[in-house]
XYZ file of C-alpha atoms in Angstrom:
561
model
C 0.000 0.000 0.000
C 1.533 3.435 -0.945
C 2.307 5.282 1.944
C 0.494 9.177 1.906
C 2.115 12.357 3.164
C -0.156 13.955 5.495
C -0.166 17.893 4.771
C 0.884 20.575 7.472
C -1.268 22.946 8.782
C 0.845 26.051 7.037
C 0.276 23.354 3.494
C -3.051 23.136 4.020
C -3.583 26.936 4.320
C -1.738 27.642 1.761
C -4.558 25.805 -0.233
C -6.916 27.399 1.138
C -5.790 30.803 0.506
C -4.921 29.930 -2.828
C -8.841 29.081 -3.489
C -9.841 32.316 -1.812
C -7.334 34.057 -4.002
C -9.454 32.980 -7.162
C -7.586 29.579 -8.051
C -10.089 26.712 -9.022
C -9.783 23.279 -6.905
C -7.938 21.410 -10.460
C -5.023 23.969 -10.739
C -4.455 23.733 -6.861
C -4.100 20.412 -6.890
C -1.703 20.503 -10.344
C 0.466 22.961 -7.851
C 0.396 20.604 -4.967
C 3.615 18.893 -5.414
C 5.151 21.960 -5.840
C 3.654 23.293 -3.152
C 4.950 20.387 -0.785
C 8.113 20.328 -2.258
C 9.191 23.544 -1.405
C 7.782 23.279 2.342
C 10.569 22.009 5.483
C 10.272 19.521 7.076
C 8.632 21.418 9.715
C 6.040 22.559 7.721
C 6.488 26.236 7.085
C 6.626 27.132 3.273
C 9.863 28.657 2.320
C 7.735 31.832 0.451
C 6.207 32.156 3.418
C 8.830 33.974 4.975
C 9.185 36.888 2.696
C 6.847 39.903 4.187
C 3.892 40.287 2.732
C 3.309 43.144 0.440
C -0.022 46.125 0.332
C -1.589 44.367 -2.412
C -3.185 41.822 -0.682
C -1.733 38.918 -2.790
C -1.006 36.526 -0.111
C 1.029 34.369 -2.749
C 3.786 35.833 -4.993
C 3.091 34.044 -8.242
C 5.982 31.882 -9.682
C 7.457 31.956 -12.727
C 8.060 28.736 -15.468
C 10.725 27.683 -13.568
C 8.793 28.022 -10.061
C 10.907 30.952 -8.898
C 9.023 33.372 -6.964
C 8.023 36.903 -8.512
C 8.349 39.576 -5.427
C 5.361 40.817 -4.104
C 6.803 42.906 -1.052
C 8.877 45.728 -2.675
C 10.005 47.437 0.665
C 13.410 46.231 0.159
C 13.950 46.496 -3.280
C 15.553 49.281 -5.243
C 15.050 50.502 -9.255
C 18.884 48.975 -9.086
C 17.400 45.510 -8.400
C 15.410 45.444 -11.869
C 16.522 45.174 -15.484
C 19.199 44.876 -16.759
C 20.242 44.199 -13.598
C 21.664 40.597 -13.628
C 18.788 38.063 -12.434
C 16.177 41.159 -12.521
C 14.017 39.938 -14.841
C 11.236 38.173 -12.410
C 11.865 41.372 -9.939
C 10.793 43.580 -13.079
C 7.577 41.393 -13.758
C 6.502 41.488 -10.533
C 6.785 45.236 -10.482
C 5.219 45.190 -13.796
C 2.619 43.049 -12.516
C 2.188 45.590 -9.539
C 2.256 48.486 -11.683
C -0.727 47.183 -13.751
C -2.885 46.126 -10.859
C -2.794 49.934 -9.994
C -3.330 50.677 -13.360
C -6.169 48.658 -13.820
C -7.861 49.657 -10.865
C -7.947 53.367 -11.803
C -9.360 52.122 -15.567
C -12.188 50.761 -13.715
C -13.066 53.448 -11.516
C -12.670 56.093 -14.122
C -15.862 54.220 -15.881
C -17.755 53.952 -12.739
C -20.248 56.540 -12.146
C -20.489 55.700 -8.390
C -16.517 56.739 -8.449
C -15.638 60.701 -8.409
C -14.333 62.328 -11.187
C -11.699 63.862 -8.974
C -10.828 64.051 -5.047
C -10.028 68.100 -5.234
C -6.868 69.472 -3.062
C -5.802 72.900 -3.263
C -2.197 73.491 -4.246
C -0.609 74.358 -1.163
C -2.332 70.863 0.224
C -0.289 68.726 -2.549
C 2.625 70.452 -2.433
C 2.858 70.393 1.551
C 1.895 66.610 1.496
C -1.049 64.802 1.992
C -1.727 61.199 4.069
C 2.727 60.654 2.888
C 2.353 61.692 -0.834
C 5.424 64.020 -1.347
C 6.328 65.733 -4.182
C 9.819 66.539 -2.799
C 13.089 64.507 -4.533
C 15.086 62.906 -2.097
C 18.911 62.594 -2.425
C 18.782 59.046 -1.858
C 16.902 56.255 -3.684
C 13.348 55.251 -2.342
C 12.188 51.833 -2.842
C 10.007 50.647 -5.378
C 6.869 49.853 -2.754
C 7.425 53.717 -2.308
C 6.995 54.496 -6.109
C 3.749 52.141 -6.205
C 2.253 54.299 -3.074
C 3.275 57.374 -4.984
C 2.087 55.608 -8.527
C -1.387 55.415 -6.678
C -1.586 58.078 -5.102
C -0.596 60.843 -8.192
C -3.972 58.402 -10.336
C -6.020 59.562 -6.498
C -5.498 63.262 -6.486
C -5.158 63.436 -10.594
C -8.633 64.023 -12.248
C -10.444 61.205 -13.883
C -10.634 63.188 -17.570
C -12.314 59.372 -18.754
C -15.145 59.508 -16.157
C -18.584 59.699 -18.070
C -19.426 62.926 -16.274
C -16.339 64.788 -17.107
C -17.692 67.440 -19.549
C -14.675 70.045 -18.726
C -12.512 69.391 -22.299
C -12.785 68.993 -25.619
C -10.671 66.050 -24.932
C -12.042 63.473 -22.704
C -12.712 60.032 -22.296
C -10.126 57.196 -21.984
C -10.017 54.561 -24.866
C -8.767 51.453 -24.003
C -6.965 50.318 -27.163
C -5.622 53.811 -27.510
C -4.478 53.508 -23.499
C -3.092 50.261 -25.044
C -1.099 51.852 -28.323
C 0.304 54.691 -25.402
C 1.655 51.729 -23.229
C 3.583 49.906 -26.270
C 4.812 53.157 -27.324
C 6.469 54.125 -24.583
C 7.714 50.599 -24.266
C 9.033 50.763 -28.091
C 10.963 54.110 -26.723
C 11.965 55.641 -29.987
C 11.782 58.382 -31.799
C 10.336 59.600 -35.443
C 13.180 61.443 -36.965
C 14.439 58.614 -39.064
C 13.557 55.010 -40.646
C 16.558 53.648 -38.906
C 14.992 53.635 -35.667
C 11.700 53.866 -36.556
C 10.663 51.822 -39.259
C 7.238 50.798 -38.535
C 5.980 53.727 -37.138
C 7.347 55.808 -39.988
C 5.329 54.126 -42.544
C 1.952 53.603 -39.792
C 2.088 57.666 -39.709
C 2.325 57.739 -43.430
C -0.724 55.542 -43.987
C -2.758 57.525 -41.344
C -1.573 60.972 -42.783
C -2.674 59.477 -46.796
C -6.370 58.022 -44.682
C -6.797 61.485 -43.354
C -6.247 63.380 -46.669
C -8.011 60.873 -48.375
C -11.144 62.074 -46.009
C -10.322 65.528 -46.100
C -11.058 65.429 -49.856
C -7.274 65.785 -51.737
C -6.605 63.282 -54.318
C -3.446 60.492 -54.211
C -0.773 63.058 -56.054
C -1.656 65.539 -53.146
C -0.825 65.459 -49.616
C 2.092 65.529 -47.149
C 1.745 66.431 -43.052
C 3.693 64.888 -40.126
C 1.884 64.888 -36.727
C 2.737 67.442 -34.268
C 2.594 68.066 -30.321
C -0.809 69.914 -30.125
C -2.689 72.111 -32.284
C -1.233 75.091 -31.554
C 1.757 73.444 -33.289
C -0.363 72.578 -36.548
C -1.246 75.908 -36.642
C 1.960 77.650 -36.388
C 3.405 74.746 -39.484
C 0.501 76.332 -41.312
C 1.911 80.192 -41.250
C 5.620 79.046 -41.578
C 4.751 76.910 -44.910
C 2.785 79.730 -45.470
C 5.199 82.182 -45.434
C 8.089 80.110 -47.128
C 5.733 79.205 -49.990
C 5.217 82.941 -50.980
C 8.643 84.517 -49.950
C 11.004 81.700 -50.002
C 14.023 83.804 -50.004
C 12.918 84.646 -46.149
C 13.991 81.177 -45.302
C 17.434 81.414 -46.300
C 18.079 84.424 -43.848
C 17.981 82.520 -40.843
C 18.002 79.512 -38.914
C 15.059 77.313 -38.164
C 14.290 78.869 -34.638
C 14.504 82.405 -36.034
C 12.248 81.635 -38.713
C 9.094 80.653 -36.555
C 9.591 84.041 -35.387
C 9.245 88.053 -36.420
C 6.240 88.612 -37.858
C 4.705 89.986 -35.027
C 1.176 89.831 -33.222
C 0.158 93.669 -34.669
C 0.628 91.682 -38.610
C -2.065 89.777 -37.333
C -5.661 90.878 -38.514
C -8.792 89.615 -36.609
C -11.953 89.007 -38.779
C -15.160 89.970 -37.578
C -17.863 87.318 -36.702
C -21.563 86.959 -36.733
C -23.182 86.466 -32.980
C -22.420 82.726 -33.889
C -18.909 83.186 -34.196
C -18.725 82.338 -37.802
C -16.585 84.149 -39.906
C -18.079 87.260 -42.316
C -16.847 86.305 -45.725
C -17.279 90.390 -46.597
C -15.584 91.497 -43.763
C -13.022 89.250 -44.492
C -12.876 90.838 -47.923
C -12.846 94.289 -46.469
C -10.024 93.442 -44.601
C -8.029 92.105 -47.550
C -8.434 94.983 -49.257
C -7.747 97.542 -46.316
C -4.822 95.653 -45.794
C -3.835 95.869 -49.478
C -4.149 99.484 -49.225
C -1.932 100.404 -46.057
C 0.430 98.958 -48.207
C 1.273 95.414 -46.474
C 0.929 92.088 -48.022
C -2.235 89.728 -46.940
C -0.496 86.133 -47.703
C -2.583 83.651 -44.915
C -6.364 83.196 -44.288
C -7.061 81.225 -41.072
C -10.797 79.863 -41.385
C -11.463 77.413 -38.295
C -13.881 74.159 -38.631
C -15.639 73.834 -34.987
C -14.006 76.736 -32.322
C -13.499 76.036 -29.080
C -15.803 77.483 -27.059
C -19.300 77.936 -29.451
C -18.128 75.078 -31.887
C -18.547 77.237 -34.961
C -18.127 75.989 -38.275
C -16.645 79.222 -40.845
C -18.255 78.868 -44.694
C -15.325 77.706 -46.076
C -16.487 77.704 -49.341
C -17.069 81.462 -49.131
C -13.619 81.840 -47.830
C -11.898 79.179 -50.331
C -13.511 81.669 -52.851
C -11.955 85.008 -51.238
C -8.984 83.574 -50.865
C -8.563 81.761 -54.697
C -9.086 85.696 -56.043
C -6.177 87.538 -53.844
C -4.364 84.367 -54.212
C -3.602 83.616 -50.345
C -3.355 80.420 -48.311
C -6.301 78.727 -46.811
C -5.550 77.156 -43.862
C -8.323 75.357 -41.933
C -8.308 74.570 -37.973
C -10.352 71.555 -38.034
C -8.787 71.040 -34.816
C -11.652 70.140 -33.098
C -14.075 69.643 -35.818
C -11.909 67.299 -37.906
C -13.497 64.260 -36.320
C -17.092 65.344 -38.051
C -14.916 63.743 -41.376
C -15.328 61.012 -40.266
C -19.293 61.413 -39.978
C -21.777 61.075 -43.265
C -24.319 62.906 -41.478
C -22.131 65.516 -39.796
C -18.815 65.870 -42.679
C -21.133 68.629 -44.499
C -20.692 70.925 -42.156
C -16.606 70.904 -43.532
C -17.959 71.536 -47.050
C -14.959 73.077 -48.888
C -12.175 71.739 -46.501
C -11.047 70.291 -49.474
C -9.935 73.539 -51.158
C -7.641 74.522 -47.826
C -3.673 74.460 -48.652
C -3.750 73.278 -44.985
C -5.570 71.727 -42.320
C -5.157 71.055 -38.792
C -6.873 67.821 -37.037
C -6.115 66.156 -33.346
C -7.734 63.208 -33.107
C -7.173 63.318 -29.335
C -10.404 65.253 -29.116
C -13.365 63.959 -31.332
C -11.885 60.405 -32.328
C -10.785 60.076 -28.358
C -6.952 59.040 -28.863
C -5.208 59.184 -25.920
C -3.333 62.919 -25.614
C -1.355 63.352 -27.655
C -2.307 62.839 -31.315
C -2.689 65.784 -33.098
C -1.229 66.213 -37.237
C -0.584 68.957 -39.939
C -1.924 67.853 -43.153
C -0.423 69.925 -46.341
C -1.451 69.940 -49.808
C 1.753 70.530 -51.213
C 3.970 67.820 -51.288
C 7.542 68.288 -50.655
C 6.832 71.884 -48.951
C 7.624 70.828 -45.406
C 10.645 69.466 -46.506
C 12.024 72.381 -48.105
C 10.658 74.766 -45.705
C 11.955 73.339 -42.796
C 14.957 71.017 -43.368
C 18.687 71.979 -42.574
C 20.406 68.368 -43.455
C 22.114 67.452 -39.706
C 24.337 65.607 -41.065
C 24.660 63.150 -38.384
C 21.271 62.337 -38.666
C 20.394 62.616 -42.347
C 23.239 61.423 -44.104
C 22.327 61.466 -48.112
C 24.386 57.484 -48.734
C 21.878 55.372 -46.601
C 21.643 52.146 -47.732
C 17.544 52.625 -47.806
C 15.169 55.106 -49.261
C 15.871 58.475 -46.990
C 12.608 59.914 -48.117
C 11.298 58.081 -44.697
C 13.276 60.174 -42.631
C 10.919 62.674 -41.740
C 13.053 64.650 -38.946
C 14.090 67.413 -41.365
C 10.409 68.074 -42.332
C 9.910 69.273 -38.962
C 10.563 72.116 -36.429
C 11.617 70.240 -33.880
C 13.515 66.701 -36.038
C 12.423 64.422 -33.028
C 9.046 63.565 -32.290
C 6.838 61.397 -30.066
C 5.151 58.370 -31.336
C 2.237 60.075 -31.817
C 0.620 57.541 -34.456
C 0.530 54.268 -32.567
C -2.448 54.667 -30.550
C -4.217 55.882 -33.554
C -3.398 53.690 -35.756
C -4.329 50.465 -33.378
C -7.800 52.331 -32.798
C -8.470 52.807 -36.235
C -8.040 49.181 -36.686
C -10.095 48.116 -33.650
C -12.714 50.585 -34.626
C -13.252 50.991 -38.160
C -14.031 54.062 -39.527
C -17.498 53.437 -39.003
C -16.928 53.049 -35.116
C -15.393 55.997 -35.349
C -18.506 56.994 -37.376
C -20.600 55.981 -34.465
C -18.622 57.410 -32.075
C -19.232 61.277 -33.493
C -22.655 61.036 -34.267
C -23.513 59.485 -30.652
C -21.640 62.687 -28.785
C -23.237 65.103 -30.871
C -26.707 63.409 -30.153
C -25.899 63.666 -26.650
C -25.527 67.584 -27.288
C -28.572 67.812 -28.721
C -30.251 65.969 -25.660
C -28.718 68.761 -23.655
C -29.842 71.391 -25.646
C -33.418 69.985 -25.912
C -33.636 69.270 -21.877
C -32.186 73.147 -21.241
C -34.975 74.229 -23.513
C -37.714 72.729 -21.721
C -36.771 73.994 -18.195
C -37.137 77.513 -17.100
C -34.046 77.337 -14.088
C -31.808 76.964 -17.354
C -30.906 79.634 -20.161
C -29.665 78.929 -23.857
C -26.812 81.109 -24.899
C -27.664 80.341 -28.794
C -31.840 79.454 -29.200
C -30.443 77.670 -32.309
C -29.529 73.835 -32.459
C -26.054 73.468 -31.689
C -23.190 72.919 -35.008
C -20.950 70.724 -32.922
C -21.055 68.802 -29.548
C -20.534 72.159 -27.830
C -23.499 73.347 -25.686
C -23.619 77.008 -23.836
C -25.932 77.663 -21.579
C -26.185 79.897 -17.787
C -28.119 78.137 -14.625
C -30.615 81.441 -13.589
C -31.673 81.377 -9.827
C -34.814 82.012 -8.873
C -34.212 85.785 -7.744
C -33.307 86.377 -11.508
C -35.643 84.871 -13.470
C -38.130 87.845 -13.581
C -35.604 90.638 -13.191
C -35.327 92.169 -16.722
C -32.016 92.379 -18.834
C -29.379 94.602 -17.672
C -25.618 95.544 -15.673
C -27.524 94.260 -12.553
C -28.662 91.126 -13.639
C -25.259 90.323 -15.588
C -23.318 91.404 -12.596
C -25.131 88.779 -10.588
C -25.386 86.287 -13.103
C -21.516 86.459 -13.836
C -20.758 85.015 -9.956
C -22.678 82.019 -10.544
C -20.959 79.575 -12.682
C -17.828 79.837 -11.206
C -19.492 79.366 -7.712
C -21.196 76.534 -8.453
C -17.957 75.403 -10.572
C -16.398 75.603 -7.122
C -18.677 73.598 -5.185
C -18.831 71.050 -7.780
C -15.104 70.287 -8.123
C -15.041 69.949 -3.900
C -18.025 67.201 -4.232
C -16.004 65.888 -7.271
C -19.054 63.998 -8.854
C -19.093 66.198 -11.880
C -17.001 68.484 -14.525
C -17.904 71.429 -16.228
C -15.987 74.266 -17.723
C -17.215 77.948 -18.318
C -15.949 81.012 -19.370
C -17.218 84.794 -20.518
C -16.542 85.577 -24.148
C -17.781 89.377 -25.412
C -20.260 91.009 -23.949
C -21.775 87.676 -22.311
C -21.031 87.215 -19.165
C -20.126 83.417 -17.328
C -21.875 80.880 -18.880
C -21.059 76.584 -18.807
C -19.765 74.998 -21.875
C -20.123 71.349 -21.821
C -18.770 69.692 -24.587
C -19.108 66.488 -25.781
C -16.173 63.643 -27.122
C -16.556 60.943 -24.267
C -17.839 57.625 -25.598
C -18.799 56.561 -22.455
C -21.590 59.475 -22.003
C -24.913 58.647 -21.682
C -27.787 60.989 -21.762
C -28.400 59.570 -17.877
C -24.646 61.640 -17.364
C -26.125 64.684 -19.053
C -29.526 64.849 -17.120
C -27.404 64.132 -13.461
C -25.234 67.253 -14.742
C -28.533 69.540 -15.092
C -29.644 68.527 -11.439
C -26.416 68.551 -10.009
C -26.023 71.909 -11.355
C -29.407 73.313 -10.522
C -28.897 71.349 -7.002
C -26.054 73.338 -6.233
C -26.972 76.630 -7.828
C -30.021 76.920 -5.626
C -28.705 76.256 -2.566
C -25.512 78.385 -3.794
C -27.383 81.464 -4.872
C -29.655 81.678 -2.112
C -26.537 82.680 -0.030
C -25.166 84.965 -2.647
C -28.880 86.960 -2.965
C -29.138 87.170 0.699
C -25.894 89.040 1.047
C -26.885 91.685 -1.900
């Protein structure tokens, strides 16, 4: 008869805790000779003795070769992981650490139960709160440390994928694109040349011929590279701008000089209807003015959604201004690009196809992760002879492959952030028609704000007309001011509210908004919409939470007037 080996108490635990710990009865039992084998004769489990880390993962998990992956970190250093010799199962445990944290925040940013941010003011996080310290030390801390800290900077940061986070025109947090931003960062390169960037070269090439494709310019057309914001974008536009119609200009100086000198007081502001469109005759007028004082009109800046009313310019008004005093179009699609990628919506872009330039960061409407954000340029070959200056460390002219794919010398700045990753994997998980989708659902959400505002008489439309874009402006009216008749009174009180109730919303933390004057109106909100996740249940909580606070807000303000 075979003779059994009766299990320990600190064996039999083990199993135990391995079952709580999620393992099923079948893989517990696969681990049990393992599990015996590494105990003493006494019982106690060799692993056992290591201190147990915050996680609450009882059991380090074990690699191929049933070697323990860390799970306490107190005594273990950035030294101790790769390449430090034998720190490969030290750096997957920290990985593995790193991720639970990660994940954890991912989930909570989609859970509406969750706050959208735990607001500290700024002399609170930078004198410390509950140990998080944003002061350097001279020596190393150890990596349980940098988890705390890793957790704690996700805690006080605000959760900009939350569905009620209306604040941005970027929001929401995609998970393939959170995916793309992970490899990237592990890939650790950069885009100035095919030599270390081969595959991302040629990704951003296919996304930049995709996005001109939608913007309207045929196959021999088209060139762009994709920038750090859309302030960026915009300044490529004047510099290709300027170099395409004074060329000579170029020559004179270096590349930093040239992004400079042609000063804010060269710069002529257009006037706009109440909308904030663009007036194609004023624009006319100021060509011709212009003309007349004896400068030299060479740029037209039309914009395709703006920020704050999400105005769309008539572009083919201004495509036809511009053809007949022969200047460059440039179009800030910046945030309006995305409605491209809309049949129902892409009409409201009519004529982008005639702009020289346009600007487009997918890290608003399409939801990329920050940042993704590209120049796209009619001319081909302009951006290389504009900006290029032929380092030749960099861009030597006897590579063994096609140099054309070394797109550093097209650029300002020759080395750039993966930008294109992220994109590019969301565009295949996607489609275009889920990015389709994605569009038309956040601008039907703006509608359902603008039809619920309409309905209620504690809530005031900036614009009676159906919104353009996903942007909504509107002003919360206490009661004391709904009968009082227009005027400096009722604007003087009506300017303190939004940012009170602003206030007291960001200290409850269950909500975002942004607002902001603009002319002769004074606060108002401006939600915006670009967060999948949104529902029209988050846009009706916003409306009570608002009028929630606003009441019980402005009753304090009135009673001290």
């Amino acid at each position: 008869m075979a003779k059994t080996k009766e299990l320990s108490k600190d064996v039999r635990d083990k199993i135990v805790d391995l079952h709580k710990a999620g393992m099923d009865y079948k893989t517990i039992a696969k681990q049990l000779e393992s599990i015996i084998e590494n105990s003493t004769p006494g019982g106690q489990i060799l692993a056992e003795s290591k201190q147990r880390s915050s996680s609450d993962n009882i059991n380090p998990p074990q690699t191929s070769d049933n070697t323990c992956i860390p799970k306490d970190f107190s005594c273990i250093y950035s030294k101790d992981l790769l390449p430090a010799l034998s720190g490969e199962d030290t750096t997957k445990g920290f990985f593995q650490e790193l991720v639970s944290v990660l994940l954890s925040y991912v989930c909570k940013s989609f859970r509406r139960s969750s706050k959208v941010l735990d607001f500290h003011h700024p002399h609170q996080l930078r004198e410390g709160l509950e140990g998080f310290s944003l002061d350097l030390p001279d020596q190393p801390e150890n990596l349980e440390q940098l988890l705390v800290d890793c957790r704690d900077t996700l805690k006080y940061g605000v959760k900009t994928g939350h569905p009620r986070f209306f604040n941005q025109l970027s929001s929401g947090l995609d998970v393939i694109g959170l995916a793309g931003e992970w490899l990237t960062s592990t890939a650790n390169t950069n885009m100035f040349t095919y030599e270390v960037s081969p595959v991302f070269i040629l990704m951003e090439e296919v996304l930049l011929r995709k996005m001109q494709e939608i913007v309207g310019w045929s196959e021999e057309e088209g060139d762009g590279v994709f920038c750090p914001g859309g302030t960026m974008s915009n300044l490529y536009s004047v510099l290709l701008a300027r170099y395409h119609f004074f060329p000579e200009s170029h020559y004179s100086v270096k590349k930093s000089a040239a992004v400079l000198g042609i000063g804010s007081e060269n710069v002529v502001v257009v006037k706009c209807d109440d909308r904030g469109k663009m007036i194609p005759a004023e624009l006319e007028s100021s060509i011709i003015t212009a003309k007349d004082q004896g400068c030299v009109p060479f740029y037209v800046n039309a914009t395709a959604g703006t920020t704050v009313y999400g105005a769309f310019d008539p572009l083919n008004a201004i495509a036809d201004i511009c053809e007949s005093h022969g200047l460059w179009l440039h179009v800030d699609a910046a945030w309006g690009g995305g409605l491209l990628m809309s049949k129902r919506h892409r009409v409201k872009l009519q004529g982008i196809e005639r702009a020289w330039s346009v600007t487009w960061n997918p890290h608003k409407m399409m939801g990329a992760p920050l940042q993704c954000s590209a120049i796209l340029v009619k001319k081909r070959g302009l951006l290389q002879a504009c900006n290029q200056l032929c380092a030749e460390y960099l861009f030597q002219t006897d590579k063994h492959y096609d140099t054309s794919y070394d797109t550093g010398d097209k650029t300002i700045q020759c080395g750039r952030h993966v930008d294109v990753f992220k994109l590019w994997l969301m565009w295949k998980a996607k489609g275009s028609e889920g990015f389709e989708s994605q569009v038309n659902k956040c601008l039907e959400n703006a509608e359902h704000l603008f039809d619920k505002i309409k309905q209620r008489p504690d809530f005031e439309l900036v614009f009676k007309g159906k919104p353009e874009h996903s942007n909504v402006c509107f002003w919360y009216i206490p009661p004391s001011l709904r009968k009082m008749p227009p005027g400096p009174e009722r604007n003087r009180r009506l300017h303190e509210v939004a940012p009170k109730i602003k206030a007291k919303m960001m200290e409850q933390g269950m909500a975002m908004i942004g607002y902001q004057p603009l002319g002769d109106k004074v606060n108002f909100f401006r939600c915006v919409f670009s967060n999948p996740a949104t529902q029209t249940e988050d846009v009706d909580y916003l409306l009570e939470e608002i009028a929630c606070l606003g009441h019980d807000i402005c009753i304090r303000i009135e009673t001290n007037l």
